[in-house]
mmCIF file of C-alpha atoms and ligand atoms in Angstrom:
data_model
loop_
_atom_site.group_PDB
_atom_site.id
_atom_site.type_symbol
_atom_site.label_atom_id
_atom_site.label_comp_id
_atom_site.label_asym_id
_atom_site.label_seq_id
_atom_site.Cartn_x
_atom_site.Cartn_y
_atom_site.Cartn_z
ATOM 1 C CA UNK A 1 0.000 0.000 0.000
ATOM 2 C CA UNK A 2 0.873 3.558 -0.523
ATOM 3 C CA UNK A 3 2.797 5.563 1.650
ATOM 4 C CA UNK A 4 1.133 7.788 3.904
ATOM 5 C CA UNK A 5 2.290 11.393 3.295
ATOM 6 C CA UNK A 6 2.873 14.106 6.164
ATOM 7 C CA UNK A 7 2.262 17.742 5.978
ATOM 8 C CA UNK A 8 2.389 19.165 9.134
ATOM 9 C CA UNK A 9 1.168 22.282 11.194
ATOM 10 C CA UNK A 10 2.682 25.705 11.169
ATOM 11 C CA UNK A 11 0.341 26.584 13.871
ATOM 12 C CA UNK A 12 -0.336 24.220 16.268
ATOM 13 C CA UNK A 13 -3.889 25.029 18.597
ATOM 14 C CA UNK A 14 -3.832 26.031 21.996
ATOM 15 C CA UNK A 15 -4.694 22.403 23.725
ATOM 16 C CA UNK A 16 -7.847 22.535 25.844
ATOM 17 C CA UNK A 17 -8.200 22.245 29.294
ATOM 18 C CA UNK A 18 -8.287 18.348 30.466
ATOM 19 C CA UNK A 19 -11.029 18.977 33.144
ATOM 20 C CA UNK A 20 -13.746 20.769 30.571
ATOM 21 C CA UNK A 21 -13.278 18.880 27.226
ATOM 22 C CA UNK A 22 -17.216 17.823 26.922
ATOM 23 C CA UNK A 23 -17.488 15.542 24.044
ATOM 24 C CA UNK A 24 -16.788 16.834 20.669
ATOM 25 C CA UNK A 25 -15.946 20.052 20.837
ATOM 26 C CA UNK A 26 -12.255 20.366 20.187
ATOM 27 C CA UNK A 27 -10.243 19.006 17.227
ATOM 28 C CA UNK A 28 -6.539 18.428 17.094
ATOM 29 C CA UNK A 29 -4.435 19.879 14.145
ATOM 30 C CA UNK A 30 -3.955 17.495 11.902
ATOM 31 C CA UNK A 31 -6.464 14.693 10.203
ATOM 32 C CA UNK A 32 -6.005 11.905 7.088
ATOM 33 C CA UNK A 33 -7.532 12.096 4.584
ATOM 34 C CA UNK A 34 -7.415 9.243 1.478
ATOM 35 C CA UNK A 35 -9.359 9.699 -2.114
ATOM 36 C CA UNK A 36 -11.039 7.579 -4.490
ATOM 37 C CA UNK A 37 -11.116 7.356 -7.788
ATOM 38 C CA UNK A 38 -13.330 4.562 -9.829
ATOM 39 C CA UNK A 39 -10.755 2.447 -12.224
ATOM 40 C CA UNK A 40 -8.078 3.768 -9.318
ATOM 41 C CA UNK A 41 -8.924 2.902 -6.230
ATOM 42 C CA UNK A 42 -8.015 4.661 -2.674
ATOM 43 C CA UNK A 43 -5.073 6.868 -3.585
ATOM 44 C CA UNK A 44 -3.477 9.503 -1.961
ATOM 45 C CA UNK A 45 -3.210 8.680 1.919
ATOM 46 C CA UNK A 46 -1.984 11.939 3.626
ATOM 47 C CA UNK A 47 -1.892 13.582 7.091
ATOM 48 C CA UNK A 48 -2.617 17.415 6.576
ATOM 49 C CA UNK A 49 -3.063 20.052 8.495
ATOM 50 C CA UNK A 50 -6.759 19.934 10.268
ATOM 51 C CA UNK A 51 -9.086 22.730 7.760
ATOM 52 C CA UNK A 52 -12.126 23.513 6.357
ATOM 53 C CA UNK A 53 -12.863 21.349 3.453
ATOM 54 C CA UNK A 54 -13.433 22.262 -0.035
ATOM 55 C CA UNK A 55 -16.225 20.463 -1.535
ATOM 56 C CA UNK A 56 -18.027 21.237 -4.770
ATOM 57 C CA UNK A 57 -21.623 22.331 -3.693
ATOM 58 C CA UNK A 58 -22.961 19.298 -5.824
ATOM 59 C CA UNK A 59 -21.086 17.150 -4.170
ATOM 60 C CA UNK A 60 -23.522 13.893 -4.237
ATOM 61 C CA UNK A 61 -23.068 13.503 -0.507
ATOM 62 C CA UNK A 62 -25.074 16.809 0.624
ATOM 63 C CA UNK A 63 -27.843 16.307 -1.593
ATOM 64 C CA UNK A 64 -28.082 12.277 -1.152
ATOM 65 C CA UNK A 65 -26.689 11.644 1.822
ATOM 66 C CA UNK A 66 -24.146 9.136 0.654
ATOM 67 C CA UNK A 67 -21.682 8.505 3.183
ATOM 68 C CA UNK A 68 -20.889 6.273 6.406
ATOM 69 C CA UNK A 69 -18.848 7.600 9.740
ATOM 70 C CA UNK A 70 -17.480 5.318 12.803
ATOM 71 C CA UNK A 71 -17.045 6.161 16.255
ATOM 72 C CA UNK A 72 -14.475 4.633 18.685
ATOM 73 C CA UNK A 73 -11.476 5.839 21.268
ATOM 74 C CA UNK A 74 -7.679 5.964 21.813
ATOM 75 C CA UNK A 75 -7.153 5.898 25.569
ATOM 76 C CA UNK A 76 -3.772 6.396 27.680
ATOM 77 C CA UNK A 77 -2.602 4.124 30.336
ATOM 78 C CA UNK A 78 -0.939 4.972 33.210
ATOM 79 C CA UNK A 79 2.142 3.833 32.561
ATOM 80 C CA UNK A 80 2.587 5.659 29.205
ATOM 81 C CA UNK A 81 0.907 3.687 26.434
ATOM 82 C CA UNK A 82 -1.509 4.108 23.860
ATOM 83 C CA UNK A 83 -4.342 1.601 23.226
ATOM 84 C CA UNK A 84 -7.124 1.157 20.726
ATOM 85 C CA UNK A 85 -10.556 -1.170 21.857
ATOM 86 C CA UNK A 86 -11.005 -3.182 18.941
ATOM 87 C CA UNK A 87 -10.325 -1.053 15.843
ATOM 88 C CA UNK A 88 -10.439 -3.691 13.566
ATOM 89 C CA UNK A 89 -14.136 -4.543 14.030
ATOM 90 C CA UNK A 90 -15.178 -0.836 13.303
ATOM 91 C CA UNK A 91 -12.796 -0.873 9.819
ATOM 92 C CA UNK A 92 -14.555 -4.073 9.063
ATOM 93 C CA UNK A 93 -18.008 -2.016 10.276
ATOM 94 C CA UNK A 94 -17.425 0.317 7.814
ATOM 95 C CA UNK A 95 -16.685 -2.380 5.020
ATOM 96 C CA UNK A 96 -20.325 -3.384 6.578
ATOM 97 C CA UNK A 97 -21.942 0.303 6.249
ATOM 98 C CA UNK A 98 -19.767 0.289 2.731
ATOM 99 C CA UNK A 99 -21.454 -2.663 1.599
ATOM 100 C CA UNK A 100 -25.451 -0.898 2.172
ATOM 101 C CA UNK A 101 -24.246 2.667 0.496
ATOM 102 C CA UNK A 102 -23.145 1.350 -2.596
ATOM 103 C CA UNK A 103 -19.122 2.704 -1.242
ATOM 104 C CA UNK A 104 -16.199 0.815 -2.076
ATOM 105 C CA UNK A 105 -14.958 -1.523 0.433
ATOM 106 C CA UNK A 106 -11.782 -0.163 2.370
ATOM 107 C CA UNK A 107 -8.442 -2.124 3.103
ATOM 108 C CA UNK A 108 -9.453 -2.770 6.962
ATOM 109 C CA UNK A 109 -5.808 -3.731 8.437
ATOM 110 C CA UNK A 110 -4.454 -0.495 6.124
ATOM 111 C CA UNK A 111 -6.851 1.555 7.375
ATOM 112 C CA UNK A 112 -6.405 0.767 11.092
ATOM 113 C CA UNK A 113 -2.263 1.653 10.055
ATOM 114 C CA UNK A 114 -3.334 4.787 8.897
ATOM 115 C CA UNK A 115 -5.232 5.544 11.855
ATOM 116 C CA UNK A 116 -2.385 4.742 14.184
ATOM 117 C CA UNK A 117 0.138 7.128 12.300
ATOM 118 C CA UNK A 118 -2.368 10.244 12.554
ATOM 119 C CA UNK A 119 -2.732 9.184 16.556
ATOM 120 C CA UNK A 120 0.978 9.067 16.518
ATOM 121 C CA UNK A 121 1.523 13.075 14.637
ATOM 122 C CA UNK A 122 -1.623 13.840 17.804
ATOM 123 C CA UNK A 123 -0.081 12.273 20.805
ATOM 124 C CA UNK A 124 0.192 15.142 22.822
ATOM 125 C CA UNK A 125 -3.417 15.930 22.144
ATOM 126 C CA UNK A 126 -4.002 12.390 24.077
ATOM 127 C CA UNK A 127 -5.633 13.439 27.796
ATOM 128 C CA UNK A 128 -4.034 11.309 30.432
ATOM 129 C CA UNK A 129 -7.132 12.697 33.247
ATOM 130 C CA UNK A 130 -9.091 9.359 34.378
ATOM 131 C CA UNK A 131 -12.124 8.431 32.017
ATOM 132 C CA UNK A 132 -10.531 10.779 29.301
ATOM 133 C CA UNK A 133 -9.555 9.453 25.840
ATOM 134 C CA UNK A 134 -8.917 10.895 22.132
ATOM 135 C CA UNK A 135 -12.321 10.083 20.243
ATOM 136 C CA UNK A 136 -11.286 9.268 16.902
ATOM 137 C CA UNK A 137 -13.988 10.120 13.850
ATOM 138 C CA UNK A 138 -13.542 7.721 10.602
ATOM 139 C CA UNK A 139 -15.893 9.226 7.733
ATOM 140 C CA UNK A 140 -16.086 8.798 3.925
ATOM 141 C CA UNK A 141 -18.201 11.288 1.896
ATOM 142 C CA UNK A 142 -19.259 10.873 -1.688
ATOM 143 C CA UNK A 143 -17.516 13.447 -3.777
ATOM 144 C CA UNK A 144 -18.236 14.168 -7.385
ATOM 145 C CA UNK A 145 -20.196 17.061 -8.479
ATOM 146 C CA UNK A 146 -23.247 15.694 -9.848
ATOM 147 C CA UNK A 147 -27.069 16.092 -9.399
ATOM 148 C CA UNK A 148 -29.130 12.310 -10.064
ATOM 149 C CA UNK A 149 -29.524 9.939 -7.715
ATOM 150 C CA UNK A 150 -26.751 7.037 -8.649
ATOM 151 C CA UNK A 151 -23.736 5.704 -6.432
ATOM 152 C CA UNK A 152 -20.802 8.083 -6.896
ATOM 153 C CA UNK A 153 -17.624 7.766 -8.576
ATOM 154 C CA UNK A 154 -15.127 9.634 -6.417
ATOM 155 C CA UNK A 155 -14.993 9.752 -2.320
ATOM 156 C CA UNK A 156 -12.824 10.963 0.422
ATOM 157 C CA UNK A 157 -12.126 8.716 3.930
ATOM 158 C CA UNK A 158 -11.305 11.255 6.269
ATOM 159 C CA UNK A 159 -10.096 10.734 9.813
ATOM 160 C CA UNK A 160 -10.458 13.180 12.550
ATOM 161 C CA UNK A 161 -9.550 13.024 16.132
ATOM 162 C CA UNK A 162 -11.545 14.837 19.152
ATOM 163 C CA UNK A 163 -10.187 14.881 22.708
ATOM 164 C CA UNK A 164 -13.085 14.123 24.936
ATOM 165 C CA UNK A 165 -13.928 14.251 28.796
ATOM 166 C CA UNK A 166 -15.204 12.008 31.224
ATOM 167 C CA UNK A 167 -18.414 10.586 30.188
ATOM 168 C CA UNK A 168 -18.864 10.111 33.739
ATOM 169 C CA UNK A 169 -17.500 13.193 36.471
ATOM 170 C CA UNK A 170 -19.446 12.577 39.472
ATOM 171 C CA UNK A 171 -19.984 8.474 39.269
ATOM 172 C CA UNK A 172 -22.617 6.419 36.824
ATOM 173 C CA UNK A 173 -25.893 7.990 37.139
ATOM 174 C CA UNK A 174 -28.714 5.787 35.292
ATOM 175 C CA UNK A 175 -30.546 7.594 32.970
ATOM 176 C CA UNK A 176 -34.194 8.144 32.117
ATOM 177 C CA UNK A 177 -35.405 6.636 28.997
ATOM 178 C CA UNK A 178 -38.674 7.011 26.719
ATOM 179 C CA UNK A 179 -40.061 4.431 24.856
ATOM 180 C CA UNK A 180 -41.455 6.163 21.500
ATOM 181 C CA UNK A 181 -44.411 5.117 20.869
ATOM 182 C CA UNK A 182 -45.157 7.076 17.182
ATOM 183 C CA UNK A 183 -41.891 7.738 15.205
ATOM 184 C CA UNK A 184 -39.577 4.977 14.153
ATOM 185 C CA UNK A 185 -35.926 4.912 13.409
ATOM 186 C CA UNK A 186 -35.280 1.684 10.697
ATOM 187 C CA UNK A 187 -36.890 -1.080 9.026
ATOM 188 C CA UNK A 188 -35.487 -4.322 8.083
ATOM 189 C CA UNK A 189 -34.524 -4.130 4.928
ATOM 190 C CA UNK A 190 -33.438 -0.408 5.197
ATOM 191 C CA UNK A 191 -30.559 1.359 6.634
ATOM 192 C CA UNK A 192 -30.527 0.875 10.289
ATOM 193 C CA UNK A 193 -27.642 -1.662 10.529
ATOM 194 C CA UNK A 194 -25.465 0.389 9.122
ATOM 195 C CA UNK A 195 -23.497 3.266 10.604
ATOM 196 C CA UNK A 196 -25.052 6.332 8.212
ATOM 197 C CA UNK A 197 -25.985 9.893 8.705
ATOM 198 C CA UNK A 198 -29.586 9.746 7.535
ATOM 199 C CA UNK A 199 -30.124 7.302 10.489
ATOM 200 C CA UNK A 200 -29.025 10.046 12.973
ATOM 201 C CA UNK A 201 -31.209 13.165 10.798
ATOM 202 C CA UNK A 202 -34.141 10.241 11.281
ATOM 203 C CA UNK A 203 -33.258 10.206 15.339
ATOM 204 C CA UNK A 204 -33.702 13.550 15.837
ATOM 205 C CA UNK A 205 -37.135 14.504 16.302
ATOM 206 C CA UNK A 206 -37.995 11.835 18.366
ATOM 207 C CA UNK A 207 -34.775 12.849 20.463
ATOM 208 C CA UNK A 208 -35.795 16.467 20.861
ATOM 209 C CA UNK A 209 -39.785 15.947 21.918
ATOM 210 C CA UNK A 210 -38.301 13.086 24.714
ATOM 211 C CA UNK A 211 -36.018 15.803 25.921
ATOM 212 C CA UNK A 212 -38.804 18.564 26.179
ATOM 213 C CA UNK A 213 -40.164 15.365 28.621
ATOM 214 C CA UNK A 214 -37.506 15.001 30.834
ATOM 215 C CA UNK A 215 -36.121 12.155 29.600
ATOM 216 C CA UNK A 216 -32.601 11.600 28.249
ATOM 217 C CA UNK A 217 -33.277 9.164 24.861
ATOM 218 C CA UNK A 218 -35.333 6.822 23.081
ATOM 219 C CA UNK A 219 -35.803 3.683 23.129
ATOM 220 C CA UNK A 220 -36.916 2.408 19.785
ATOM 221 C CA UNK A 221 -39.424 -0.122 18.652
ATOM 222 C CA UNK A 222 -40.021 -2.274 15.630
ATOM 223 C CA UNK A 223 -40.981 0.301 12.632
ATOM 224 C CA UNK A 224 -43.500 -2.425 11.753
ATOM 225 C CA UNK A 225 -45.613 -3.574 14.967
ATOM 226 C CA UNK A 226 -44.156 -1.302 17.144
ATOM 227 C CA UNK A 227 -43.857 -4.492 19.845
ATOM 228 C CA UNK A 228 -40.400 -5.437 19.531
ATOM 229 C CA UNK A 229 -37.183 -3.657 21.363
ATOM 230 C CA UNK A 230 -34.571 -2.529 19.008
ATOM 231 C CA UNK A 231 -32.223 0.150 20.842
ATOM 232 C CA UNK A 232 -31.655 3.348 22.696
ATOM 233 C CA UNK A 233 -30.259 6.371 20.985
ATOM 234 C CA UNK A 234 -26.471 5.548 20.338
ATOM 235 C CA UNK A 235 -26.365 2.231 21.970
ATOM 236 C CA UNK A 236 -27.611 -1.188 22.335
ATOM 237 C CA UNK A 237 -29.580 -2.415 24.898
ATOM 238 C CA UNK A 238 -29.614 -4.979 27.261
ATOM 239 C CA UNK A 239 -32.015 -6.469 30.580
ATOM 240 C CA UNK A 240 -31.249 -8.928 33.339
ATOM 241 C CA UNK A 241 -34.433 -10.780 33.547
ATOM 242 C CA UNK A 242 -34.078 -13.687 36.495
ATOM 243 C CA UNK A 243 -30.301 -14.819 35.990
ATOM 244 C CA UNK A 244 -30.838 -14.491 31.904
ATOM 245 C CA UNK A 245 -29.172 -11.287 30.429
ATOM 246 C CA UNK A 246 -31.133 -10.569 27.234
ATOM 247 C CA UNK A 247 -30.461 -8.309 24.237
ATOM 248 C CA UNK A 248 -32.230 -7.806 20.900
ATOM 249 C CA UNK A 249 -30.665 -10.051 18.206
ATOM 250 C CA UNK A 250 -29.204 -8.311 14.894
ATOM 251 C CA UNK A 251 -32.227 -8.851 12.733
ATOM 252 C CA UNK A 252 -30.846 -6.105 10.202
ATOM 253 C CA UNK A 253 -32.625 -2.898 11.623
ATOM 254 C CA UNK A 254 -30.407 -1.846 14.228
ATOM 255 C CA UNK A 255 -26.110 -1.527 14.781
ATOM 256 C CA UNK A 256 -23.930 -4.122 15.237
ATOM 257 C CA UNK A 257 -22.294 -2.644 18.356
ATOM 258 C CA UNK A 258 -19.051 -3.306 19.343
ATOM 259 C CA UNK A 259 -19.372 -2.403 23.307
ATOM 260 C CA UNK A 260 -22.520 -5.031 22.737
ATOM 261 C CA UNK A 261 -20.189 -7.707 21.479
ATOM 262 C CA UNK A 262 -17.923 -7.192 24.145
ATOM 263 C CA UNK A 263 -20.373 -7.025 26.462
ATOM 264 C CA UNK A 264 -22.102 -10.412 25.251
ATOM 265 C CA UNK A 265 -18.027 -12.237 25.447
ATOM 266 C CA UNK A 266 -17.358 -10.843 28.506
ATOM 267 C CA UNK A 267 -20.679 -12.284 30.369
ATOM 268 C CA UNK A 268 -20.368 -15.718 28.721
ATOM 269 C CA UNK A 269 -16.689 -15.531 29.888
ATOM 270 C CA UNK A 270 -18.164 -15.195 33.066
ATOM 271 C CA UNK A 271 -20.561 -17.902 32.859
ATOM 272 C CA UNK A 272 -23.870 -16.167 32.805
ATOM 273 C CA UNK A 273 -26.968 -16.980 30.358
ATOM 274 C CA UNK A 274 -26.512 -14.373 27.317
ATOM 275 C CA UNK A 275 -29.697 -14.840 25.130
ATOM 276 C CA UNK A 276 -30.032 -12.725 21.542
ATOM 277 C CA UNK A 277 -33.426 -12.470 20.469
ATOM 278 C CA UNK A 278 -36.357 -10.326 19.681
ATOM 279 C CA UNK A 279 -38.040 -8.863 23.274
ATOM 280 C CA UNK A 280 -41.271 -7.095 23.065
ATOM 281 C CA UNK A 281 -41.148 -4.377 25.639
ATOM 282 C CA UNK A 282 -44.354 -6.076 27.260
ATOM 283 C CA UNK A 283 -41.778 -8.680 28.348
ATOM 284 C CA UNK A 284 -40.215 -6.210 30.320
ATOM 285 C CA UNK A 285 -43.212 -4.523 31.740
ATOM 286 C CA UNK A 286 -44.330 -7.809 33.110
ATOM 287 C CA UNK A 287 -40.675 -8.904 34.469
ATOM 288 C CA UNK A 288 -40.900 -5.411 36.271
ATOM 289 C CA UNK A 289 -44.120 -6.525 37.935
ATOM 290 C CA UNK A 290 -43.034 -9.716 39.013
ATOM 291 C CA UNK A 291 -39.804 -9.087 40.364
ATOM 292 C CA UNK A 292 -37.754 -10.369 37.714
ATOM 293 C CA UNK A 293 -36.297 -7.239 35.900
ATOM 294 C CA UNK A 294 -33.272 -6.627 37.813
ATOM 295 C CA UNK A 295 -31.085 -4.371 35.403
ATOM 296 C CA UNK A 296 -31.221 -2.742 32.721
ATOM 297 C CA UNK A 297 -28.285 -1.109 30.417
ATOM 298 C CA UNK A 298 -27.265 0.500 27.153
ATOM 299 C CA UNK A 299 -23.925 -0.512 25.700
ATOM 300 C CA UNK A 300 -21.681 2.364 23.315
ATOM 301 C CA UNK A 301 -18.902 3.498 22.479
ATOM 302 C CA UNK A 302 -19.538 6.843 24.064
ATOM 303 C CA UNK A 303 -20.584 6.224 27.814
ATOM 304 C CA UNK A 304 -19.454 2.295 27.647
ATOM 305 C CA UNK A 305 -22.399 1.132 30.026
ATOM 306 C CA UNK A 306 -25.721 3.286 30.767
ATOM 307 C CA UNK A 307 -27.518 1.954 33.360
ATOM 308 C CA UNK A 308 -30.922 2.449 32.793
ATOM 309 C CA UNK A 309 -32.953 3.665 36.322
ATOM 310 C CA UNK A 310 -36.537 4.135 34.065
ATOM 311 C CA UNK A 311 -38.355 3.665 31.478
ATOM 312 C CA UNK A 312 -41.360 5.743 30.208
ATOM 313 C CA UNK A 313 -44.271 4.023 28.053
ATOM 314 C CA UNK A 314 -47.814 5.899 27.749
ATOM 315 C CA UNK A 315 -48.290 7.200 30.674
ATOM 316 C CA UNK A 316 -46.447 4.837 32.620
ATOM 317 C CA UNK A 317 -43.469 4.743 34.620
ATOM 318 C CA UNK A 318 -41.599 1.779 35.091
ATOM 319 C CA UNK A 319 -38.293 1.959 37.834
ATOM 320 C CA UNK A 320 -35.570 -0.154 36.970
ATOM 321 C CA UNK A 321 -33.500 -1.148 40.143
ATOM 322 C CA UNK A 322 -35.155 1.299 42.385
ATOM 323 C CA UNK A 323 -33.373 3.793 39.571
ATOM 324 C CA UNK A 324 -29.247 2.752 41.115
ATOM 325 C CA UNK A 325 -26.952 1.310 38.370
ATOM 326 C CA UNK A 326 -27.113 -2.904 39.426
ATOM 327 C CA UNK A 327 -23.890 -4.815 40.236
ATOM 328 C CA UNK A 328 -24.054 -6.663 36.572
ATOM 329 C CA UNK A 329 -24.197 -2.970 34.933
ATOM 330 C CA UNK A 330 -21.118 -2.131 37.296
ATOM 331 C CA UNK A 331 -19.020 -5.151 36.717
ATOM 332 C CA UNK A 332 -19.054 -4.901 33.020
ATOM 333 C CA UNK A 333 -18.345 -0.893 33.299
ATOM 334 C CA UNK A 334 -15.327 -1.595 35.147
ATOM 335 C CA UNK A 335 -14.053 -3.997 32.911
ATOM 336 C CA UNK A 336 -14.266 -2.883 29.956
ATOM 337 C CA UNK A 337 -13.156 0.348 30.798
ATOM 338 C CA UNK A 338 -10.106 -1.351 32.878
ATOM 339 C CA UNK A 339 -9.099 -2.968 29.888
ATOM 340 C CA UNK A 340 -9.135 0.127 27.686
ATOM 341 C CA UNK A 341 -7.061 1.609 30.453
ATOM 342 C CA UNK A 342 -4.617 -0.485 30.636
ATOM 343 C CA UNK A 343 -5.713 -1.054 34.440
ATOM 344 C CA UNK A 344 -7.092 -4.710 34.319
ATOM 345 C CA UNK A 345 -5.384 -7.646 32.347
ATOM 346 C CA UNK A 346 -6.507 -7.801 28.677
ATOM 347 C CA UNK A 347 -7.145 -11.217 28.532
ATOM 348 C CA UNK A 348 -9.384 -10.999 25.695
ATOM 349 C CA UNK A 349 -7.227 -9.681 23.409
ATOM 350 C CA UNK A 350 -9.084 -6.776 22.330
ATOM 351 C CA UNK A 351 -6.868 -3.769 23.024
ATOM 352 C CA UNK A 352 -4.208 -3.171 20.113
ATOM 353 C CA UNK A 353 -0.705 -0.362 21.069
ATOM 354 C CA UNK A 354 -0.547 2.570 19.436
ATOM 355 C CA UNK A 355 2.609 3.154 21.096
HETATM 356 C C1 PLP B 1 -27.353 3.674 16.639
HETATM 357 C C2 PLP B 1 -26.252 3.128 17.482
HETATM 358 N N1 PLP B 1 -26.449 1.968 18.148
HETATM 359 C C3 PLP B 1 -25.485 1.419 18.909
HETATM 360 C C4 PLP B 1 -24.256 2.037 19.072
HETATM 361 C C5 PLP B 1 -23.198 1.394 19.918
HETATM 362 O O1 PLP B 1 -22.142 0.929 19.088
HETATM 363 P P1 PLP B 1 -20.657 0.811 19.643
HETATM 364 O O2 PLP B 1 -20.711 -0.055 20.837
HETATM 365 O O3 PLP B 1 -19.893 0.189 18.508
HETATM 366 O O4 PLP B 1 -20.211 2.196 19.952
HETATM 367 C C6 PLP B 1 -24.019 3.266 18.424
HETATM 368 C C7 PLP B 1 -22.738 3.965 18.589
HETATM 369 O O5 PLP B 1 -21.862 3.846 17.764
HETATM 370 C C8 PLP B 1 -25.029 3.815 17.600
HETATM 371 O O6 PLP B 1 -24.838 4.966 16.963
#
């Protein structure tokens, strides 16, 4: 494969303070970027200085929304390293998302190269306060100038990197969820597998009016009988039910997380019952009123495990563990989030050195 190319900063950014980084707000100076060309392939791997792009105004991807983006997180340990969580399964996500947009595949084990050099030009811009990491933003666009709805024939992968804070400052507080009873986010058969703006624009609404209600996401249902549980803004979901953990299975309508995966390992690792399948949320609404429901939890990139201390469903309000994150929901946080720091033994295998 092609050589990456460096062009670095003149003027390097004032780095932002470790103890108010939010999530998303800052951007580090450089990012890669990589083109394609049909009858050339991806060409033209570079790290450049972090800028504005230039994009023709008919570029296909603003008026068709052609394009796929990941999501995941470069962490420091306390003894000086660099890891990644997985970064091969979201390079072989995007192959996934690829696949549904009609982009060309990517080079996965290239790709997650390429990603470690621009980590490696940013490694200053790596926080090193606890629960802090350097969120890294994978995207490919479609390019040419052209108005009629067809695949494209040009496209840029860019990479850039965003230091983030703590998801959680003051301890895990579970979170109050909706259950949406009107709009829907995917059908089987459509988009919702894969990881594409028009998924997010289709969130939104549904995101804002549960807000106005007090409540901090939806939880989606089947877009066809509205019965079956699918997942909860940007994560998957799961319930302890009895001494069965259940999640939705992958029927094609919502993501393929990777915290979910890890999640489902690290529980059968631990000898519990793991069942994927399809739960209507009347499951859960009786298991709350017999007892059984003992925890519930979203799984993402983003906050790793949300416990989930209520749900909402017309005009009813169901407590989840008396509304306190459960000891399953707080074993699996501290894992996983051990691992990525380098503080527990990765026994797995999942973590991969920067540097
Ligand atoms: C719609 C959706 N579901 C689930 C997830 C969780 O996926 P992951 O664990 O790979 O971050 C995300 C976040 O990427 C998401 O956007």
């Amino acid at each position: 494969m092609e050589n990456i190319k460096k062009v670095l900063t003149k003027n390097p950014k004032v780095k932002p303070d470790q103890k108010h980084l939010g999530f998303g707000d800052y951007f580090t100076d450089h990012m890669f970027i990589m083109d394609y060309t049909e009858g050339k392939g991806w060409h033209d791997p570079r790290i450049v200085p972090y800028a504005p792009l230039s994009i023709d105004p008919a570029a296909m991807v603003l008026h068709y929304g052609q394009a796929i983006f990941e999501g995941m997180k470069a962490y420091h340990t306390e003894d000086g390293r660099v890891l990644l969580f997985r970064p091969r399964k979201n390079m072989e996500r995007v192959n996934i998302s690829n696949d549904r947009l009609c982009i060309p595949q990517i080079d996965v084990d290239y790709c997650v190269e390429c990603i470690k050099e621009l980590i490696k030009v940013e490694k200053d811009w790596i926080p090193t306060e606890p629960g802090t990491s350097l969120y890294i933003r994978p995207f490919i666009i479609a390019t040419d100038p052209h108005l009629g709805v067809r695949p494209a024939n040009t496209y840029q992968f860019i990479v850039i990197l965003s230091p983030v804070g703590a998801y959680y400052k003051e301890g895990i507080n579970p979170v109050k969820i909706y259950v949406e009873p009107f709009y829907v986010r995917a059908v089987k058969g459509g988009i919702g597998f894969a990881k594409t703006p028009g998924n997010y624009a289709a969130s939104l609404k549904a995101q804002v009016e549960a807000k106005e209600k007090g409540y901090t996401q939806v939880l989606w249902l089947d877009g066809v009988e509205k019965k079956y549980i699918e997942e909860v803004g940007t994560m998957n979901v799961f319930f302890v039910i009895g001494d069965e953990v259940l999640t939705p299975s992958l029927e094609g309508s919502i993501l393929a997380g990777i915290t979910r995966m890890s999640t489902i390992e690290l529980l059968k690792s631990l000898g519990l019952k793991v069942t994927e399948r399809r739960i209507t949320i009347q499951e859960i609404i009786d298991a709350n009123k017999n007892g059984t429901l003992k925890e519930a939890f979203g799984t993402g990139t983003a906050a790793v495990i949300s416990p989930i201390g209520e749900l909402y469903m017309d005009g009813t309000v169901i407590p989840i563990n008396e509304g306190k994150i459960g000891p399953l929901s707080k074993k699996i946080y501290d894992t996983i989030t051990g691992i990525q720091s380098g503080k527990i033994e990765d026994t797995f295998h999942w973590t991969t050195l920067v540097e």
